[in-house]
PDB file of C-alpha atoms in Angstrom:
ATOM      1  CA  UNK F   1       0.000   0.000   0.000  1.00 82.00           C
ATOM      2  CA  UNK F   2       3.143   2.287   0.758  1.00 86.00           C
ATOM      3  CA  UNK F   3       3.728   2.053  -3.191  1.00 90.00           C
ATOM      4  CA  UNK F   4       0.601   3.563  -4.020  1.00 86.00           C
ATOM      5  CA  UNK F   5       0.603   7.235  -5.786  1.00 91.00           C
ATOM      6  CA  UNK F   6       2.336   9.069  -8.852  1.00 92.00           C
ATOM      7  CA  UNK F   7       5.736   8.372 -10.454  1.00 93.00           C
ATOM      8  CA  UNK F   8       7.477  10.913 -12.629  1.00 92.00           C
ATOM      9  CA  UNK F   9       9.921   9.999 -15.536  1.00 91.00           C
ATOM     10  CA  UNK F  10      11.804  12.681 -16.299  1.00 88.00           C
ATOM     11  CA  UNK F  11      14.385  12.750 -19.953  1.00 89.00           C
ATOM     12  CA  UNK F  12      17.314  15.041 -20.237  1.00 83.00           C
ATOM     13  CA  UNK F  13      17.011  15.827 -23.512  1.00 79.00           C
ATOM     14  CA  UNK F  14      19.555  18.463 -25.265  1.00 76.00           C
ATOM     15  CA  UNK F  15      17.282  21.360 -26.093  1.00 79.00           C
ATOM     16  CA  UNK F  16      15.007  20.495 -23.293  1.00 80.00           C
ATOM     17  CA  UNK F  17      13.469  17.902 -20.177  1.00 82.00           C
ATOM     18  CA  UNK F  18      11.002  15.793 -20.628  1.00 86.00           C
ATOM     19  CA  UNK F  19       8.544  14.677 -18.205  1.00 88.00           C
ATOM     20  CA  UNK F  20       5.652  12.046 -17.911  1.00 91.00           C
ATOM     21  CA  UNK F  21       3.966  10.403 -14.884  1.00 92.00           C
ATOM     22  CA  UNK F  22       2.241   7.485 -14.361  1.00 94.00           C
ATOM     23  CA  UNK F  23      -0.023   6.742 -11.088  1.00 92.00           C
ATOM     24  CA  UNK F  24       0.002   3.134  -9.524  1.00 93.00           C
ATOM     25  CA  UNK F  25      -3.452   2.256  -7.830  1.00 90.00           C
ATOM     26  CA  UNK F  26      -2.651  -0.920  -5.907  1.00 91.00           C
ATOM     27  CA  UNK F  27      -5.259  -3.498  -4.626  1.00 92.00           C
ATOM     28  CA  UNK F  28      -5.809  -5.416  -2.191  1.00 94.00           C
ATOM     29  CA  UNK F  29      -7.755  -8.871  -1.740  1.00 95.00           C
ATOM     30  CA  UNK F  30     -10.686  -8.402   0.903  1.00 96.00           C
ATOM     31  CA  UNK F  31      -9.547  -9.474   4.532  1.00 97.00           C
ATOM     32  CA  UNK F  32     -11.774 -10.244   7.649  1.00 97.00           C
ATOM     33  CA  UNK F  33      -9.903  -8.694  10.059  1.00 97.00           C
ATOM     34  CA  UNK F  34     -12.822  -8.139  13.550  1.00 97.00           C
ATOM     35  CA  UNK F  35     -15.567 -11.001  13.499  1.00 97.00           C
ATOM     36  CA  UNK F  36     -17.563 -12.086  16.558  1.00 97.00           C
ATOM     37  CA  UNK F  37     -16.832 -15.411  18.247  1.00 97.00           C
ATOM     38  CA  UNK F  38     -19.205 -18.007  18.492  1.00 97.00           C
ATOM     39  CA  UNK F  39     -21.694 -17.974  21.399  1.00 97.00           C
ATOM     40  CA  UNK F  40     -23.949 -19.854  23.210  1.00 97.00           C
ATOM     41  CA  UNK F  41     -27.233 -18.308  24.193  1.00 98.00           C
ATOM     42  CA  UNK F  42     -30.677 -18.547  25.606  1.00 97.00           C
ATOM     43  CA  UNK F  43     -33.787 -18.539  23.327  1.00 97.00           C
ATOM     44  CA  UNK F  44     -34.979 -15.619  23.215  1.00 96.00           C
ATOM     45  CA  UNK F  45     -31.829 -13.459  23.840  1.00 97.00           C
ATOM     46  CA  UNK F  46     -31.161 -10.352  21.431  1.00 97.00           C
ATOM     47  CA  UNK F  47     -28.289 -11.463  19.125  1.00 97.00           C
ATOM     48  CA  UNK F  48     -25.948  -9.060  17.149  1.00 97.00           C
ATOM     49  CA  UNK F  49     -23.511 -10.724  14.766  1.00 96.00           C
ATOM     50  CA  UNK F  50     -20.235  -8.958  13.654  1.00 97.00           C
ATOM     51  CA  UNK F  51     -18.145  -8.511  10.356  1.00 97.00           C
ATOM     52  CA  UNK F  52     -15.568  -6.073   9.348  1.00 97.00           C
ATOM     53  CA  UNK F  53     -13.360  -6.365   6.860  1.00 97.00           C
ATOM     54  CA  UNK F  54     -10.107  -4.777   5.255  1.00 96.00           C
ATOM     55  CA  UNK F  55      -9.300  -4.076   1.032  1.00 95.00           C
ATOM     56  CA  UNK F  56      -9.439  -2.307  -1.567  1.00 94.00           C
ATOM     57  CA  UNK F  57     -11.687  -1.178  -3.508  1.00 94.00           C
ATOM     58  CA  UNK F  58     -13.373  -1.619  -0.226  1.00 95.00           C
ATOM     59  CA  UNK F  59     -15.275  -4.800   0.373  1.00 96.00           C
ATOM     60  CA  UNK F  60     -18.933  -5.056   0.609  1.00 96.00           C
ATOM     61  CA  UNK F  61     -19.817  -7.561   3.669  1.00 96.00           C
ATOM     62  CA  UNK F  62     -22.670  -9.790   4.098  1.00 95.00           C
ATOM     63  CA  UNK F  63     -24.204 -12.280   6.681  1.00 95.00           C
ATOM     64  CA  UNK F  64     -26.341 -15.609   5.854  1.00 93.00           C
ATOM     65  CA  UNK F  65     -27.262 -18.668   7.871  1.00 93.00           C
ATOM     66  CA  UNK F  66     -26.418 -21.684   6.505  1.00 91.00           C
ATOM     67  CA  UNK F  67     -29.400 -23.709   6.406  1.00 78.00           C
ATOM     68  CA  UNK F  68     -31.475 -25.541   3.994  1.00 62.00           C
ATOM     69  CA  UNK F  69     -34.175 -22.610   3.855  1.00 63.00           C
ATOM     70  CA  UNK F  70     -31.598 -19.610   3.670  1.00 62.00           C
ATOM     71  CA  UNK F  71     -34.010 -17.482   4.855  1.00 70.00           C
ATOM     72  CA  UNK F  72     -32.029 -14.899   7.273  1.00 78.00           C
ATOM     73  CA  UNK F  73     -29.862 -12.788   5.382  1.00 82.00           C
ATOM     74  CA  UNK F  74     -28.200  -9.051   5.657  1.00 87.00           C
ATOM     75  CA  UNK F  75     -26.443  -7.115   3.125  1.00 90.00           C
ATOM     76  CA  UNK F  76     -24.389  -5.284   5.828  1.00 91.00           C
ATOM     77  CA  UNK F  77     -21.438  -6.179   8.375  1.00 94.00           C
ATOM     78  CA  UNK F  78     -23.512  -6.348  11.615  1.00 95.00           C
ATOM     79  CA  UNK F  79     -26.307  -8.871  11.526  1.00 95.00           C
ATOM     80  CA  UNK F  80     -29.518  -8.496  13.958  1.00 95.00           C
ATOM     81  CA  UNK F  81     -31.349 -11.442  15.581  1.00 95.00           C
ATOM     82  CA  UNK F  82     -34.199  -9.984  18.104  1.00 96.00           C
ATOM     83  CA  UNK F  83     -35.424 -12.841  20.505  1.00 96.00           C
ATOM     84  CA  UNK F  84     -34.005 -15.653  18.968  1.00 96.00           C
ATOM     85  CA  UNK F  85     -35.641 -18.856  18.503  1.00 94.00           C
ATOM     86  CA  UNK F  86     -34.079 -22.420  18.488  1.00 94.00           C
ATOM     87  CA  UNK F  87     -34.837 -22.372  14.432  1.00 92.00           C
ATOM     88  CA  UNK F  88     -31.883 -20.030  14.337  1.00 93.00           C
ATOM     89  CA  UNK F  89     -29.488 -21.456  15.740  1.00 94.00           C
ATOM     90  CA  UNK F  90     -26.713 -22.862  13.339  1.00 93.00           C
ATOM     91  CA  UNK F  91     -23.733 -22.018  11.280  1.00 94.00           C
ATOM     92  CA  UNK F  92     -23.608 -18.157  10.433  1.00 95.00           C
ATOM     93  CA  UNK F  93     -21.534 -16.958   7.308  1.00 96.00           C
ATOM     94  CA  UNK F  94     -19.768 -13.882   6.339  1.00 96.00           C
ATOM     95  CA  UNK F  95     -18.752 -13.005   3.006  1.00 97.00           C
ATOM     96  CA  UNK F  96     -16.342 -10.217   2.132  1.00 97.00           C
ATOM     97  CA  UNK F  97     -16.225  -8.949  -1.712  1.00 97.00           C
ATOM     98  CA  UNK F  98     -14.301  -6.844  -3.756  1.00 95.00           C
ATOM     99  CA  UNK F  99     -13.063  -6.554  -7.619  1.00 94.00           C
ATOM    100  CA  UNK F 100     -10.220  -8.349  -6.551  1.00 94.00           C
ATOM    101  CA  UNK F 101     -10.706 -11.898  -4.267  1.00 96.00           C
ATOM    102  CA  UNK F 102     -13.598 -12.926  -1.631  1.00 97.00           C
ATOM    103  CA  UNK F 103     -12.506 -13.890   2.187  1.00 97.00           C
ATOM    104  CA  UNK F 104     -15.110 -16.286   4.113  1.00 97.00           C
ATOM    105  CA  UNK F 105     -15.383 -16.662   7.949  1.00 97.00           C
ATOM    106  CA  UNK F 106     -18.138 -18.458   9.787  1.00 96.00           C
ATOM    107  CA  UNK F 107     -19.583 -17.970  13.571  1.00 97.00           C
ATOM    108  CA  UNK F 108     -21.461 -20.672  15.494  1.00 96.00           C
ATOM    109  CA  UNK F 109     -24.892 -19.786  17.588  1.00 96.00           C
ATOM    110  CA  UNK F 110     -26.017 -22.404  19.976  1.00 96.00           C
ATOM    111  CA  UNK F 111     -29.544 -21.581  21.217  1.00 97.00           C
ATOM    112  CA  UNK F 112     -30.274 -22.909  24.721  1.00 98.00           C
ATOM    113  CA  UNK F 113     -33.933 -24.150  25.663  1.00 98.00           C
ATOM    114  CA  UNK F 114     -35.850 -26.539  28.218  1.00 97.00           C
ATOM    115  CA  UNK F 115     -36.774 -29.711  27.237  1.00 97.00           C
ATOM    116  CA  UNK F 116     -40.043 -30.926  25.396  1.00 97.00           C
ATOM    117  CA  UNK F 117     -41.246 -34.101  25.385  1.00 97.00           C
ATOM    118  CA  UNK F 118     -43.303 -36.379  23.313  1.00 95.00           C
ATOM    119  CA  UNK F 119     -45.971 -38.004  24.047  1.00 94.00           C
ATOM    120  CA  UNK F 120     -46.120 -40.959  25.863  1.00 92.00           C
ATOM    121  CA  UNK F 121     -47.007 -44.227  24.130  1.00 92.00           C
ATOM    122  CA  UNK F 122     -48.583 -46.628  26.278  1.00 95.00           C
ATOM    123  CA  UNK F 123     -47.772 -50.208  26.577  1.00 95.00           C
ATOM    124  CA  UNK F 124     -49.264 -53.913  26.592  1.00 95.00           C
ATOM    125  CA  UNK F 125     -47.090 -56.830  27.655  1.00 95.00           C
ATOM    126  CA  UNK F 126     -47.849 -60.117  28.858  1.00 94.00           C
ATOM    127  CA  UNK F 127     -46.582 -61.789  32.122  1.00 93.00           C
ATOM    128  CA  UNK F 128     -42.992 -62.900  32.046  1.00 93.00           C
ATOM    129  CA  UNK F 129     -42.352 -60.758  28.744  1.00 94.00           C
ATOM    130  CA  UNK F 130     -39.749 -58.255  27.496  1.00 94.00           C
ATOM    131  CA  UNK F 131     -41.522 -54.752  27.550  1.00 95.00           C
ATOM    132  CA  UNK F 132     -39.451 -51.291  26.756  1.00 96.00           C
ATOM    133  CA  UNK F 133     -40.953 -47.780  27.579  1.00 97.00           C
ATOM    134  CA  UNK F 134     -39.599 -45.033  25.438  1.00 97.00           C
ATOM    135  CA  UNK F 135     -38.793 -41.317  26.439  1.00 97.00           C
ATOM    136  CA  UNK F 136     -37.783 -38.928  23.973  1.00 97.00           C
ATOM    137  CA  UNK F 137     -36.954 -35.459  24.468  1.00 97.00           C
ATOM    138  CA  UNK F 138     -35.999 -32.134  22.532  1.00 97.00           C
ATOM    139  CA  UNK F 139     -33.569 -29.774  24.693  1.00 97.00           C
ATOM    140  CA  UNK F 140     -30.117 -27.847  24.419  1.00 97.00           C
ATOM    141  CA  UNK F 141     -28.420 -28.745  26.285  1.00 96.00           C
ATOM    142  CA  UNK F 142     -29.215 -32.325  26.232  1.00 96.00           C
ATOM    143  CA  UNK F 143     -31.970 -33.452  28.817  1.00 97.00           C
ATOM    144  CA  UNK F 144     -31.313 -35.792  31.861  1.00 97.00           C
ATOM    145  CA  UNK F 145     -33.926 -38.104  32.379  1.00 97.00           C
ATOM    146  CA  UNK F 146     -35.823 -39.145  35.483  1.00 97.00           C
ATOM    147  CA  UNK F 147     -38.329 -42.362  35.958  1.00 97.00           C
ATOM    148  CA  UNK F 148     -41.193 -42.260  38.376  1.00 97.00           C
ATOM    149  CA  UNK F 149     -43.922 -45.171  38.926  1.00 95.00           C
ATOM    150  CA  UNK F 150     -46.635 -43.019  40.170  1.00 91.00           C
ATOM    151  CA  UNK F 151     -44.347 -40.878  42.845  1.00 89.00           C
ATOM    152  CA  UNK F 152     -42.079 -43.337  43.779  1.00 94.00           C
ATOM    153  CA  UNK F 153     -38.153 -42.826  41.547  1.00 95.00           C
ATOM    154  CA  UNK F 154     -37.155 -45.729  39.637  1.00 95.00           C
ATOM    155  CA  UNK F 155     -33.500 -46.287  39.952  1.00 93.00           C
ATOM    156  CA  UNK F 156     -31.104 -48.021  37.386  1.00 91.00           C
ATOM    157  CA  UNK F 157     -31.335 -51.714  38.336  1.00 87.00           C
ATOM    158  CA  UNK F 158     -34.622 -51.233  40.386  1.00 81.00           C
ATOM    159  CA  UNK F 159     -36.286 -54.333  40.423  1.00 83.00           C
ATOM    160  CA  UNK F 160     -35.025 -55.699  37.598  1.00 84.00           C
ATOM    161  CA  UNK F 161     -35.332 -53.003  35.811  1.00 93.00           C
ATOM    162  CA  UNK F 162     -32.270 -50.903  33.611  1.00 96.00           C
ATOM    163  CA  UNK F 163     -32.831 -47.671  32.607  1.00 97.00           C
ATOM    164  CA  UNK F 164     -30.257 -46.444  29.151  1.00 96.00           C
ATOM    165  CA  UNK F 165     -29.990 -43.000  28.433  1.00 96.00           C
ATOM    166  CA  UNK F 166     -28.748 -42.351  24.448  1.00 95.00           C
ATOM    167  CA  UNK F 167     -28.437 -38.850  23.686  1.00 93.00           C
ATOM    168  CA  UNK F 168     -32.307 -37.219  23.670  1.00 96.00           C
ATOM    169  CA  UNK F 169     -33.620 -40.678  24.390  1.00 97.00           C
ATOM    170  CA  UNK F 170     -34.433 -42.804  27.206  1.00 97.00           C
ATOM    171  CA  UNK F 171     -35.438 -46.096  27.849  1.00 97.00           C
ATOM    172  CA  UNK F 172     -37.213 -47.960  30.869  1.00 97.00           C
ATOM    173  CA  UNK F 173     -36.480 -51.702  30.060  1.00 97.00           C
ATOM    174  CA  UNK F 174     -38.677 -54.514  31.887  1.00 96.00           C
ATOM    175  CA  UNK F 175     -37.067 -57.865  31.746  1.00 93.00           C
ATOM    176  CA  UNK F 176     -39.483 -60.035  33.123  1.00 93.00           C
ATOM    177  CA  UNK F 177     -42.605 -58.012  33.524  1.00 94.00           C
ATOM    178  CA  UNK F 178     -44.762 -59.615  36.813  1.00 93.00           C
ATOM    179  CA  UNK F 179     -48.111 -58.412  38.394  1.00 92.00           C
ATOM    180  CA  UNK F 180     -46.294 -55.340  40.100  1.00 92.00           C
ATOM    181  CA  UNK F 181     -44.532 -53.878  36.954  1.00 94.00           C
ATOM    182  CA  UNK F 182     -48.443 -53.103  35.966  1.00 95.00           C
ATOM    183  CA  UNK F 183     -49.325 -49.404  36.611  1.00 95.00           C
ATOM    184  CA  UNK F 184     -48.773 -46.047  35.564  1.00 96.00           C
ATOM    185  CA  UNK F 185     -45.288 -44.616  35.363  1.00 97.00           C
ATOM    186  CA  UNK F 186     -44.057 -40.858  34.360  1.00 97.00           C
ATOM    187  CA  UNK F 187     -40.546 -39.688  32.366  1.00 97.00           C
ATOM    188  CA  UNK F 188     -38.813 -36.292  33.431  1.00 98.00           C
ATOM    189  CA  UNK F 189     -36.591 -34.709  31.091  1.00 98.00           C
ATOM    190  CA  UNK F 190     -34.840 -31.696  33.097  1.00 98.00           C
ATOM    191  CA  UNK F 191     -31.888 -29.291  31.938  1.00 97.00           C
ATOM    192  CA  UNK F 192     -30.953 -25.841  33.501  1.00 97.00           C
ATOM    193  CA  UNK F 193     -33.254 -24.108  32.005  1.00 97.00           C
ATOM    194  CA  UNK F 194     -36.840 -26.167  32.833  1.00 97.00           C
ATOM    195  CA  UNK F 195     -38.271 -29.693  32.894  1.00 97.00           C
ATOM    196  CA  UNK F 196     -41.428 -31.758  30.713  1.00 97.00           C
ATOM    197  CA  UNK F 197     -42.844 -35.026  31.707  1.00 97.00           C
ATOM    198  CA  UNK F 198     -45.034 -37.240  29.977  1.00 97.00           C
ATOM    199  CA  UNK F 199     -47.243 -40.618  31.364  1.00 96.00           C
ATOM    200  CA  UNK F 200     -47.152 -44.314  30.121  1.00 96.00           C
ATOM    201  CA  UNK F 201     -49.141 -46.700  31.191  1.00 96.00           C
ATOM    202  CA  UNK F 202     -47.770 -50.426  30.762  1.00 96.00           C
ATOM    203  CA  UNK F 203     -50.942 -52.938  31.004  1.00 96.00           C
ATOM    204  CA  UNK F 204     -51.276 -56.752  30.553  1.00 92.00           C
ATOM    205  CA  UNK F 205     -53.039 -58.641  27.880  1.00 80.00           C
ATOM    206  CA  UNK F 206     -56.759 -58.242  29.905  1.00 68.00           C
ATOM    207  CA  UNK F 207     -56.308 -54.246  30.983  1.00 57.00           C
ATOM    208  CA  UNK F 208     -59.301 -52.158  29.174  1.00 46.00           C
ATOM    209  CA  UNK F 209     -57.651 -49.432  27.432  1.00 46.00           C
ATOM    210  CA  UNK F 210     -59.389 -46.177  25.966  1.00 46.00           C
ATOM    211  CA  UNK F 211     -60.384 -46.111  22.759  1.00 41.00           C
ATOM    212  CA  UNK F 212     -59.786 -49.115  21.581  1.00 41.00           C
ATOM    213  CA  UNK F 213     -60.414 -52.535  24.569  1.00 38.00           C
ATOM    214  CA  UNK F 214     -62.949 -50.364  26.250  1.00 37.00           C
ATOM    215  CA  UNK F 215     -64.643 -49.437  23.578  1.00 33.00           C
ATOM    216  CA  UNK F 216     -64.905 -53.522  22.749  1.00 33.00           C
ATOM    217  CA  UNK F 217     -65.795 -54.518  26.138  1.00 37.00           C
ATOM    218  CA  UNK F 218     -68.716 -51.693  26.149  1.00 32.00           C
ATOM    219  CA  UNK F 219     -70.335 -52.961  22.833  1.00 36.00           C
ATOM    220  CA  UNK F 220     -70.087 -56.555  23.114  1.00 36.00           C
ATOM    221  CA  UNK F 221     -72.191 -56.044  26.485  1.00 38.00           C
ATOM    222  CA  UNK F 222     -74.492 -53.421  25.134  1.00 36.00           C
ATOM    223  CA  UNK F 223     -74.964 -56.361  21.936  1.00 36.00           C
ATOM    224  CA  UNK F 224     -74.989 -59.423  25.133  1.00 35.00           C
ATOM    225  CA  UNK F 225     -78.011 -56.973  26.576  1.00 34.00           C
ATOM    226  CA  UNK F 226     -79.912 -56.394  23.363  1.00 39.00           C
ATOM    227  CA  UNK F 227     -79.735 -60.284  22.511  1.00 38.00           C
ATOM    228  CA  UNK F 228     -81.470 -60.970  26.104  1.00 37.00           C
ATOM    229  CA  UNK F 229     -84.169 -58.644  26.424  1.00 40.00           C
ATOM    230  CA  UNK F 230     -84.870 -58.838  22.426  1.00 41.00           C
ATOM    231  CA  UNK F 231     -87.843 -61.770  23.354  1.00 44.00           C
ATOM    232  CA  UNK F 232     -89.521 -59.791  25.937  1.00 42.00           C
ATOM    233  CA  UNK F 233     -89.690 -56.610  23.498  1.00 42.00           C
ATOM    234  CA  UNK F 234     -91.250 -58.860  20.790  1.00 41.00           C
ATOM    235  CA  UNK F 235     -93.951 -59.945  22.971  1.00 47.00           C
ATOM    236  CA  UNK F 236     -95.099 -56.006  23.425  1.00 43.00           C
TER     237      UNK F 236
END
């Protein structure tokens, strides 16, 4: 850049000088030179993304989130993201461009939130069987899990029973379900910023369930009823 400006050539001719100048513009490839780090915040914090760069011409700067929808862009160094959600968390990228080259620099946003569980699925499983309740749950950072049957904790080895935690999911594994396995039981998914629980309810091969047993049971003794009293209605 020190090289930059005019140049004379100056001829000693023998009548008279000559002169002529030439003026060296030099450029320089775009250079990020202050971006923000990566951070780690809570959803619904106010986030403000940085990008300067060095060059000449001078570069223009831009921000995009690398995702399969694209949809968050700016056309400028700083980048605003009011009460973030856990949609925008991800891989941030800042372009700087001039005539000359482009430079590249990304920033990482990891969005805390609590957990959110889905629904439990309840279970049937006969005496003596293998039966596996499933727990999954959606939080950063990752959920620990809790078992309850009714208000009573359920402990890893409990009864014969083993309890695997894999990432966001969790698993309540019955070995040899008996009598007393029977009952309702409830999955806690905690992190430091909240908890969600959902209920299972593992049944043997005669429990009435909702919607589909009890609705059985109900219309094969409303049919039972009908069949009975069907004489005595004829005779009126």
């Amino acid at each position: 850049m020190t090289d930059e400006g005019q140049y004379v050539c100056a001829v000693q001719t023998s009548s008279r000088p000559r002169t002529t100048s030439v003026h060296i513009l030099v450029q320089v490839p775009p250079k990020i030179i202050n971006l923000s780090r990566d951070i780690v915040v809570n959803e619904g914090a106010n986030v403000t993304l940085m990008c300067q760069a060095s060059g000449k011409p001078e570069p223009s700067t831009s921000w995009k989130l690398i995702s399969s929808s694209g949809d968050l862009a700016s056309d400028d160094e700083y980048l605003e993201i009011p009460s973030i959600s856990r949609q925008r968390a991800g891989t941030y990228e800042c372009t700087a461009v001039n005539d000359i080259d482009t430079d590249v620099q990304t920033v990482d946003i990891t969005v805390n939130y609590a957990p959110t569980v889905s629904e439990g699925r309840d279970v049937g499983v006969t005496l003596g069987q293998r039966g596996v309740l499933e727990c999954e749950a959606d939080a950063v950072p990752e959920a620990d899990f809790e078992w309850y049957k009714d208000d009573r904790r359920i402990f890893n080895g409990f009864d014969g029973m083993e309890i695997i935690n894999t990432g966001s999911l969790s698993k309540l594994t019955f070995f040899n379900v008996s009598d007393g396995d029977y009952g309702n039981y409830t999955c806690v998914a905690i992190n430091k910023l909240g908890s969600s629980n959902t209920s299972f309810l593992l049944y043997g091969p005669r429990a009435v369930q909702d919607g589909s047993g009890g609705a059985t049971g109900v219309h094969s003794h409303t049919c039972l009823l009908f069949i009975v009293f069907l004489p005595l209605l004829l005779r009126f």
